[in-house]
Amino acid sequence: MRKAVSWSLFMYVCFGLFIYWYLFYGTSADIPEAYKGTSADPATFMNARELMLSQEFSRTKYLLFFLATPFEWLVLFLILVLGISKRFEDSAKLITRLRVGQVAIYFFYLSLVTTVLALPFKWMGYQVSKSYGISTQTLASWFKDIVIDFWVNFGIMLFVVATLMWLIRKSEKRWWFHAWALSVPFTIFLTFIQPVVLDPLYNDFQPLQNQELKQKILSLASEADIPADNVYEVNMSEKTKSLNAYVTGIGSNSRIVLWDTTLKQLSENEILFIMAHEMAHYVKKHIYWAVASSIAISFVGLYLIHRILQFIIAKWGGVLNIRTLASLSVLPLFFLVSSVLSFAVSPAENYVSRMEERVSDQYAMEMTEDKKAAVETFQDLSKTSLSQVNPPGLVKLFLYTHPTMLERITYLEEYGKK
């Protein structure tokens, strides 16, 4: 156990030092010489202070991401090898004999510990955003979101975990397939209710107040054969200065949403370009493809988790204090393996997402035919979020679901020239 703890801590520190060196010394965010002086060059639309702040803020934000993810793995691993998970299970069994009750008590312990231990990274992220003028959220509002997030995740995941443990007890060999079959309607259900049930827990949504702009957006929707009769705005200015807009939900619960920061800081033509981009996701059925790919990936993922859990328990079950796959103590290992697999597949998922975003940019250009507004939109997005125009390769691989601003602006500049 001591060896396992020592090596895990040593590997985490080494990884942290490598990431710090990579982000601050081992790579450069400068744009290629060929693009200097063009509209993609941040020096043409940011002043010297904004350029400096964008580099500092982006690197710090990336560092926190790359440190937080393996820290989550480290916490789950230590909960196992230090016997904490076993103590949680024993405590739950002492409190009640009811299996569902044991699952609920155990999972509450596990959720509380992991949430509390993850708070320092969330706190640092909040403080960094505040110090660089990105976040406008009060401490009380930030803490409220943390509490809401905890209980929403706990409620959803308790249902998932209770079902999972029941399936494992019923069949240790086929549980993964039954879990996948049940996940299909559950995934569709969550996607359907998210816009009208989950999102309003965090922010206030209302119909777009600017009626003239609303009609122009709905005209775009009509041109794209989108059966939309409303556009929503959300009061994100209470939390951030960043800009955003999105399409979420499926079927009758689909929503086109604009952040109020976007309404306040962008021109009408820029907003229309963003809206055309978001409508492209609906027209090209990207949301449905995302749901379908999630279902397909979960099939492969659950099978791999099943095989990996069997192997680990057979080889190191004693060290990890896991007797059988059906014991509650297996849950940290389940979350650890699924998180590692999710992280490993994220570059492929991000690549597909970037392709969809490129298609949406092209669609928006075809609809609006306003290259100037499109370029200025991405420049404004870079300035308000203090994001790097040309991030390091490792960052793009694991974090970027959209093309980099360098790629998006240069694409727009080349659009229509061929």
Short mmCIF file of C-alpha atoms in Angstrom, two decimals, residues 56-397:
data_model
loop_
_atom_site.label_atom_id
_atom_site.label_comp_id
_atom_site.label_asym_id
_atom_site.label_seq_id
_atom_site.Cartn_x
_atom_site.Cartn_y
_atom_site.Cartn_z
CA GLU A 56 -1.09 34.56 -18.81
CA PHE A 57 -4.77 33.72 -18.35
CA SER A 58 -4.83 30.97 -20.99
CA ARG A 59 -1.74 29.24 -19.64
CA THR A 60 -3.03 29.34 -16.07
CA LYS A 61 -6.44 28.04 -17.14
CA TYR A 62 -4.87 25.20 -19.12
CA LEU A 63 -2.57 24.32 -16.21
CA LEU A 64 -5.52 24.01 -13.83
CA PHE A 65 -7.34 21.74 -16.27
CA PHE A 66 -4.41 19.39 -16.75
CA LEU A 67 -3.73 19.24 -13.01
CA ALA A 68 -7.37 18.80 -11.95
CA THR A 69 -8.13 15.78 -14.14
CA PRO A 70 -5.34 13.46 -12.88
CA PHE A 71 -5.92 14.81 -9.36
CA GLU A 72 -9.42 13.33 -9.58
CA TRP A 73 -7.84 10.00 -10.52
CA LEU A 74 -5.37 10.29 -7.65
CA VAL A 75 -8.15 10.96 -5.13
CA LEU A 76 -10.17 7.94 -6.30
CA PHE A 77 -7.06 5.73 -6.20
CA LEU A 78 -6.15 6.84 -2.67
CA ILE A 79 -9.74 6.30 -1.49
CA LEU A 80 -9.30 2.69 -2.60
CA VAL A 81 -5.79 1.84 -1.40
CA LEU A 82 -6.15 3.63 1.96
CA GLY A 83 -9.26 1.58 2.71
CA ILE A 84 -11.55 4.63 2.84
CA SER A 85 -13.96 3.09 0.34
CA LYS A 86 -14.16 -0.09 2.43
CA ARG A 87 -14.93 1.99 5.54
CA PHE A 88 -17.69 3.81 3.68
CA GLU A 89 -19.21 0.47 2.69
CA ASP A 90 -18.97 -0.95 6.23
CA SER A 91 -20.57 2.21 7.65
CA ALA A 92 -23.44 2.07 5.16
CA LYS A 93 -24.11 -1.58 6.07
CA LEU A 94 -24.18 -0.75 9.78
CA ILE A 95 -26.74 2.02 9.25
CA THR A 96 -29.22 -0.01 7.20
CA ARG A 97 -29.77 -3.49 5.82
CA LEU A 98 -31.71 -2.18 2.85
CA ARG A 99 -29.49 -2.45 -0.24
CA VAL A 100 -30.79 0.74 -1.86
CA GLY A 101 -30.19 2.59 1.38
CA GLN A 102 -26.62 1.26 1.55
CA VAL A 103 -25.96 2.46 -1.98
CA ALA A 104 -27.38 5.92 -1.19
CA ILE A 105 -25.34 6.31 2.03
CA TYR A 106 -22.12 5.03 0.45
CA PHE A 107 -22.50 7.22 -2.63
CA PHE A 108 -23.24 10.28 -0.48
CA TYR A 109 -19.99 9.72 1.43
CA LEU A 110 -18.04 9.26 -1.79
CA SER A 111 -19.64 12.27 -3.52
CA LEU A 112 -19.05 14.53 -0.51
CA VAL A 113 -15.37 13.59 -0.16
CA THR A 114 -14.55 13.91 -3.87
CA THR A 115 -16.45 17.22 -4.15
CA VAL A 116 -14.69 18.73 -1.13
CA LEU A 117 -11.25 17.60 -2.35
CA ALA A 118 -11.95 19.03 -5.81
CA LEU A 119 -12.98 22.42 -4.39
CA PRO A 120 -9.43 23.90 -4.29
CA PHE A 121 -9.11 23.57 -8.08
CA LYS A 122 -12.58 25.04 -8.63
CA TRP A 123 -11.77 27.85 -6.20
CA MET A 124 -8.50 28.61 -8.00
CA GLY A 125 -10.31 28.63 -11.35
CA TYR A 126 -12.89 31.03 -9.95
CA GLN A 127 -10.24 33.32 -8.46
CA VAL A 128 -8.16 33.35 -11.65
CA SER A 129 -11.23 34.29 -13.72
CA LYS A 130 -12.08 37.04 -11.24
CA SER A 131 -8.54 38.45 -11.15
CA TYR A 132 -8.38 38.65 -14.97
CA GLY A 133 -11.79 40.28 -15.21
CA ILE A 134 -13.52 37.36 -16.94
CA SER A 135 -15.81 36.33 -14.10
CA THR A 136 -18.28 38.80 -12.60
CA GLN A 137 -19.88 36.21 -10.33
CA THR A 138 -20.16 36.92 -6.61
CA LEU A 139 -18.80 34.42 -4.10
CA ALA A 140 -22.34 33.65 -2.90
CA SER A 141 -23.52 32.94 -6.46
CA TRP A 142 -20.46 30.78 -7.16
CA PHE A 143 -21.03 28.74 -4.00
CA LYS A 144 -24.73 28.41 -4.84
CA ASP A 145 -23.80 26.89 -8.22
CA ILE A 146 -21.46 24.46 -6.45
CA VAL A 147 -24.25 23.34 -4.12
CA ILE A 148 -26.80 23.02 -6.95
CA ASP A 149 -24.27 21.12 -9.03
CA PHE A 150 -23.60 18.72 -6.16
CA TRP A 151 -27.24 17.85 -5.57
CA VAL A 152 -28.18 17.64 -9.26
CA ASN A 153 -25.23 15.33 -9.97
CA PHE A 154 -25.89 13.35 -6.80
CA GLY A 155 -29.55 12.81 -7.70
CA ILE A 156 -28.85 11.76 -11.28
CA MET A 157 -25.81 9.64 -10.45
CA LEU A 158 -27.48 7.94 -7.47
CA PHE A 159 -30.10 6.60 -9.86
CA VAL A 160 -27.35 5.48 -12.24
CA VAL A 161 -25.21 3.91 -9.50
CA ALA A 162 -28.13 2.10 -7.83
CA THR A 163 -29.17 0.67 -11.19
CA LEU A 164 -25.58 -0.28 -12.00
CA MET A 165 -25.04 -2.14 -8.72
CA TRP A 166 -28.35 -3.95 -9.12
CA LEU A 167 -27.35 -5.10 -12.61
CA ILE A 168 -23.94 -6.28 -11.39
CA ARG A 169 -25.54 -8.32 -8.61
CA LYS A 170 -27.92 -9.87 -11.14
CA SER A 171 -25.19 -10.73 -13.68
CA GLU A 172 -21.48 -10.03 -13.21
CA LYS A 173 -20.79 -11.15 -16.78
CA ARG A 174 -23.51 -9.32 -18.71
CA TRP A 175 -24.17 -6.26 -16.52
CA TRP A 176 -22.33 -3.97 -18.94
CA PHE A 177 -24.66 -4.81 -21.85
CA HIS A 178 -27.83 -4.34 -19.79
CA ALA A 179 -26.42 -1.05 -18.44
CA TRP A 180 -25.78 0.13 -21.98
CA ALA A 181 -29.30 -0.84 -23.10
CA LEU A 182 -30.80 1.18 -20.24
CA SER A 183 -28.46 4.12 -20.92
CA VAL A 184 -29.95 4.68 -24.39
CA PRO A 185 -33.38 5.98 -23.30
CA PHE A 186 -31.78 7.65 -20.25
CA THR A 187 -29.36 9.66 -22.44
CA ILE A 188 -32.16 10.73 -24.78
CA PHE A 189 -34.34 11.68 -21.79
CA LEU A 190 -31.61 13.87 -20.22
CA THR A 191 -30.95 15.59 -23.55
CA PHE A 192 -34.67 16.26 -23.90
CA ILE A 193 -35.23 17.74 -20.41
CA GLN A 194 -31.94 19.66 -20.09
CA PRO A 195 -33.15 22.96 -21.64
CA VAL A 196 -36.39 23.16 -19.65
CA VAL A 197 -35.49 21.46 -16.35
CA LEU A 198 -31.74 21.44 -15.69
CA ASP A 199 -30.46 24.67 -17.29
CA PRO A 200 -32.97 26.94 -15.49
CA LEU A 201 -31.59 25.70 -12.15
CA TYR A 202 -28.41 27.69 -12.82
CA ASN A 203 -29.61 30.73 -14.79
CA ASP A 204 -32.74 32.72 -15.64
CA PHE A 205 -34.04 32.32 -19.19
CA GLN A 206 -36.53 34.61 -20.89
CA PRO A 207 -37.67 35.33 -24.46
CA LEU A 208 -35.41 37.73 -26.33
CA GLN A 209 -36.53 41.27 -25.49
CA ASN A 210 -35.19 42.95 -28.64
CA GLN A 211 -38.14 42.32 -30.95
CA GLU A 212 -36.46 43.66 -34.08
CA LEU A 213 -33.46 41.37 -33.59
CA LYS A 214 -35.76 38.50 -32.70
CA GLN A 215 -37.61 38.83 -36.00
CA LYS A 216 -34.34 38.86 -37.96
CA ILE A 217 -33.19 35.71 -36.16
CA LEU A 218 -36.52 34.01 -36.79
CA SER A 219 -36.26 35.01 -40.46
CA LEU A 220 -32.91 33.24 -40.61
CA ALA A 221 -34.53 30.22 -38.94
CA SER A 222 -37.33 30.24 -41.50
CA GLU A 223 -34.80 30.44 -44.33
CA ALA A 224 -33.10 27.39 -42.86
CA ASP A 225 -36.43 25.54 -42.48
CA ILE A 226 -36.14 25.52 -38.69
CA PRO A 227 -39.56 25.46 -36.96
CA ALA A 228 -38.57 28.01 -34.32
CA ASP A 229 -41.04 30.46 -32.83
CA ASN A 230 -38.86 31.95 -30.09
CA VAL A 231 -35.30 32.90 -29.16
CA TYR A 232 -34.12 32.98 -25.55
CA GLU A 233 -31.65 35.14 -23.71
CA VAL A 234 -29.97 34.16 -20.45
CA ASN A 235 -28.56 36.54 -17.83
CA MET A 236 -24.95 35.40 -17.90
CA SER A 237 -23.62 38.92 -17.26
CA GLU A 238 -24.13 38.20 -13.56
CA LYS A 239 -21.43 35.56 -13.83
CA THR A 240 -19.09 36.34 -16.72
CA LYS A 241 -18.01 38.78 -19.42
CA SER A 242 -17.48 35.97 -21.95
CA LEU A 243 -19.73 35.67 -25.01
CA ASN A 244 -21.69 32.65 -26.13
CA ALA A 245 -24.78 31.34 -27.89
CA TYR A 246 -25.94 27.79 -28.42
CA VAL A 247 -28.62 25.37 -29.53
CA THR A 248 -29.57 22.67 -27.06
CA GLY A 249 -32.20 19.99 -26.57
CA ILE A 250 -34.02 17.79 -29.05
CA GLY A 251 -37.49 17.72 -30.57
CA SER A 252 -40.02 20.15 -29.14
CA ASN A 253 -37.62 21.10 -26.33
CA SER A 254 -34.94 22.50 -28.67
CA ARG A 255 -33.90 26.02 -27.76
CA ILE A 256 -31.85 28.76 -29.41
CA VAL A 257 -30.14 30.68 -26.63
CA LEU A 258 -28.13 33.91 -26.54
CA TRP A 259 -26.12 35.07 -23.55
CA ASP A 260 -26.99 38.65 -22.63
CA THR A 261 -23.26 39.46 -22.77
CA THR A 262 -23.37 38.60 -26.46
CA LEU A 263 -26.33 40.93 -26.95
CA LYS A 264 -24.58 43.79 -25.18
CA GLN A 265 -21.10 43.51 -26.69
CA LEU A 266 -21.60 42.42 -30.31
CA SER A 267 -23.13 44.28 -33.24
CA GLU A 268 -26.33 43.07 -34.83
CA ASN A 269 -24.53 41.60 -37.85
CA GLU A 270 -22.15 39.70 -35.59
CA ILE A 271 -25.07 38.30 -33.59
CA LEU A 272 -26.79 37.19 -36.78
CA PHE A 273 -23.64 35.40 -37.89
CA ILE A 274 -23.48 33.58 -34.54
CA MET A 275 -27.13 32.66 -34.82
CA ALA A 276 -26.64 31.31 -38.33
CA HIS A 277 -23.74 29.25 -37.00
CA GLU A 278 -25.90 27.82 -34.20
CA MET A 279 -28.75 27.08 -36.60
CA ALA A 280 -26.32 25.03 -38.65
CA HIS A 281 -26.02 22.59 -35.75
CA TYR A 282 -29.77 22.04 -35.97
CA VAL A 283 -29.88 21.85 -39.77
CA LYS A 284 -26.92 19.45 -39.93
CA LYS A 285 -28.43 17.40 -37.05
CA HIS A 286 -25.25 17.67 -34.98
CA ILE A 287 -27.19 17.26 -31.73
CA TYR A 288 -28.68 13.97 -32.92
CA TRP A 289 -25.28 12.80 -34.13
CA ALA A 290 -23.84 13.69 -30.72
CA VAL A 291 -26.48 11.62 -28.94
CA ALA A 292 -25.94 8.70 -31.34
CA SER A 293 -22.16 8.80 -30.99
CA SER A 294 -22.49 9.00 -27.20
CA ILE A 295 -24.61 5.86 -27.24
CA ALA A 296 -22.12 4.06 -29.51
CA ILE A 297 -19.11 5.12 -27.43
CA SER A 298 -20.84 4.06 -24.20
CA PHE A 299 -21.33 0.56 -25.65
CA VAL A 300 -17.61 0.15 -26.26
CA GLY A 301 -16.73 2.00 -23.07
CA LEU A 302 -18.88 -0.13 -20.76
CA TYR A 303 -17.49 -3.31 -22.28
CA LEU A 304 -13.91 -2.09 -21.76
CA ILE A 305 -14.72 -1.02 -18.20
CA HIS A 306 -16.12 -4.50 -17.53
CA ARG A 307 -12.99 -6.24 -18.79
CA ILE A 308 -10.59 -3.82 -17.09
CA LEU A 309 -12.41 -4.11 -13.74
CA GLN A 310 -12.27 -7.90 -13.92
CA PHE A 311 -8.53 -7.79 -14.62
CA ILE A 312 -7.70 -5.26 -11.89
CA ILE A 313 -9.78 -6.97 -9.20
CA ALA A 314 -8.26 -10.36 -10.03
CA LYS A 315 -4.71 -8.98 -9.91
CA TRP A 316 -4.82 -6.20 -7.28
CA GLY A 317 -8.16 -6.62 -5.51
CA GLY A 318 -6.40 -7.14 -2.16
CA VAL A 319 -4.37 -3.93 -2.45
CA LEU A 320 -7.45 -1.95 -3.49
CA ASN A 321 -9.65 -3.51 -0.75
CA ILE A 322 -12.18 -4.79 -3.29
CA ARG A 323 -13.52 -8.28 -2.65
CA THR A 324 -15.87 -8.69 -5.60
CA LEU A 325 -17.25 -6.71 -8.50
CA ALA A 326 -20.61 -6.56 -6.70
CA SER A 327 -19.22 -4.81 -3.59
CA LEU A 328 -19.90 -1.09 -3.17
CA SER A 329 -16.16 -0.52 -2.77
CA VAL A 330 -15.76 -1.04 -6.51
CA LEU A 331 -17.40 2.31 -7.34
CA PRO A 332 -14.26 4.49 -7.03
CA LEU A 333 -12.47 2.06 -9.35
CA PHE A 334 -15.40 2.19 -11.78
CA PHE A 335 -15.29 6.01 -11.83
CA LEU A 336 -11.49 6.00 -12.12
CA VAL A 337 -11.41 3.65 -15.11
CA SER A 338 -14.32 5.41 -16.86
CA SER A 339 -12.69 8.83 -16.34
CA VAL A 340 -9.35 7.64 -17.75
CA LEU A 341 -11.09 6.11 -20.78
CA SER A 342 -13.13 9.27 -21.30
CA PHE A 343 -9.98 11.38 -21.18
CA ALA A 344 -8.23 9.03 -23.61
CA VAL A 345 -11.03 9.24 -26.18
CA SER A 346 -11.52 13.02 -25.83
CA PRO A 347 -9.03 13.93 -28.62
CA ALA A 348 -11.08 11.92 -31.13
CA GLU A 349 -14.35 13.43 -29.88
CA ASN A 350 -12.85 16.92 -30.01
CA TYR A 351 -11.66 16.34 -33.57
CA VAL A 352 -15.17 15.38 -34.70
CA SER A 353 -16.58 18.41 -32.88
CA ARG A 354 -14.08 20.72 -34.60
CA MET A 355 -15.17 19.33 -37.98
CA GLU A 356 -18.80 20.07 -37.12
CA GLU A 357 -17.90 23.60 -36.05
CA ARG A 358 -16.07 24.17 -39.34
CA VAL A 359 -19.17 23.02 -41.24
CA SER A 360 -21.27 25.40 -39.13
CA ASP A 361 -18.93 28.31 -39.89
CA GLN A 362 -19.26 27.56 -43.59
CA TYR A 363 -23.04 27.35 -43.33
CA ALA A 364 -23.18 30.69 -41.49
CA MET A 365 -21.10 32.33 -44.21
CA GLU A 366 -23.42 30.98 -46.88
CA MET A 367 -26.45 32.35 -45.03
CA THR A 368 -25.15 35.78 -44.04
CA GLU A 369 -22.49 36.43 -46.72
CA ASP A 370 -20.92 38.88 -44.26
CA LYS A 371 -17.21 38.12 -43.99
CA LYS A 372 -16.44 41.31 -42.08
CA ALA A 373 -18.96 40.53 -39.33
CA ALA A 374 -17.75 36.93 -39.12
CA VAL A 375 -14.09 37.90 -38.69
CA GLU A 376 -14.92 40.60 -36.15
CA THR A 377 -17.05 38.12 -34.21
CA PHE A 378 -14.12 35.78 -33.66
CA GLN A 379 -11.81 38.66 -32.84
CA ASP A 380 -14.27 39.90 -30.21
CA LEU A 381 -14.64 36.39 -28.79
CA SER A 382 -10.86 36.18 -28.39
CA LYS A 383 -10.66 39.57 -26.69
CA THR A 384 -13.50 39.09 -24.23
CA SER A 385 -12.40 35.61 -23.15
CA LEU A 386 -8.63 36.41 -23.26
CA SER A 387 -8.09 33.21 -25.22
CA GLN A 388 -4.99 32.33 -27.20
CA VAL A 389 -5.47 32.59 -30.94
CA ASN A 390 -2.97 29.79 -31.54
CA PRO A 391 -2.90 27.46 -28.49
CA PRO A 392 -0.30 24.69 -27.96
CA GLY A 393 -0.88 21.36 -29.71
CA LEU A 394 -1.53 19.40 -26.51
CA VAL A 395 -4.13 21.96 -25.43
CA LYS A 396 -5.90 21.83 -28.77
CA LEU A 397 -5.87 18.02 -28.66
#
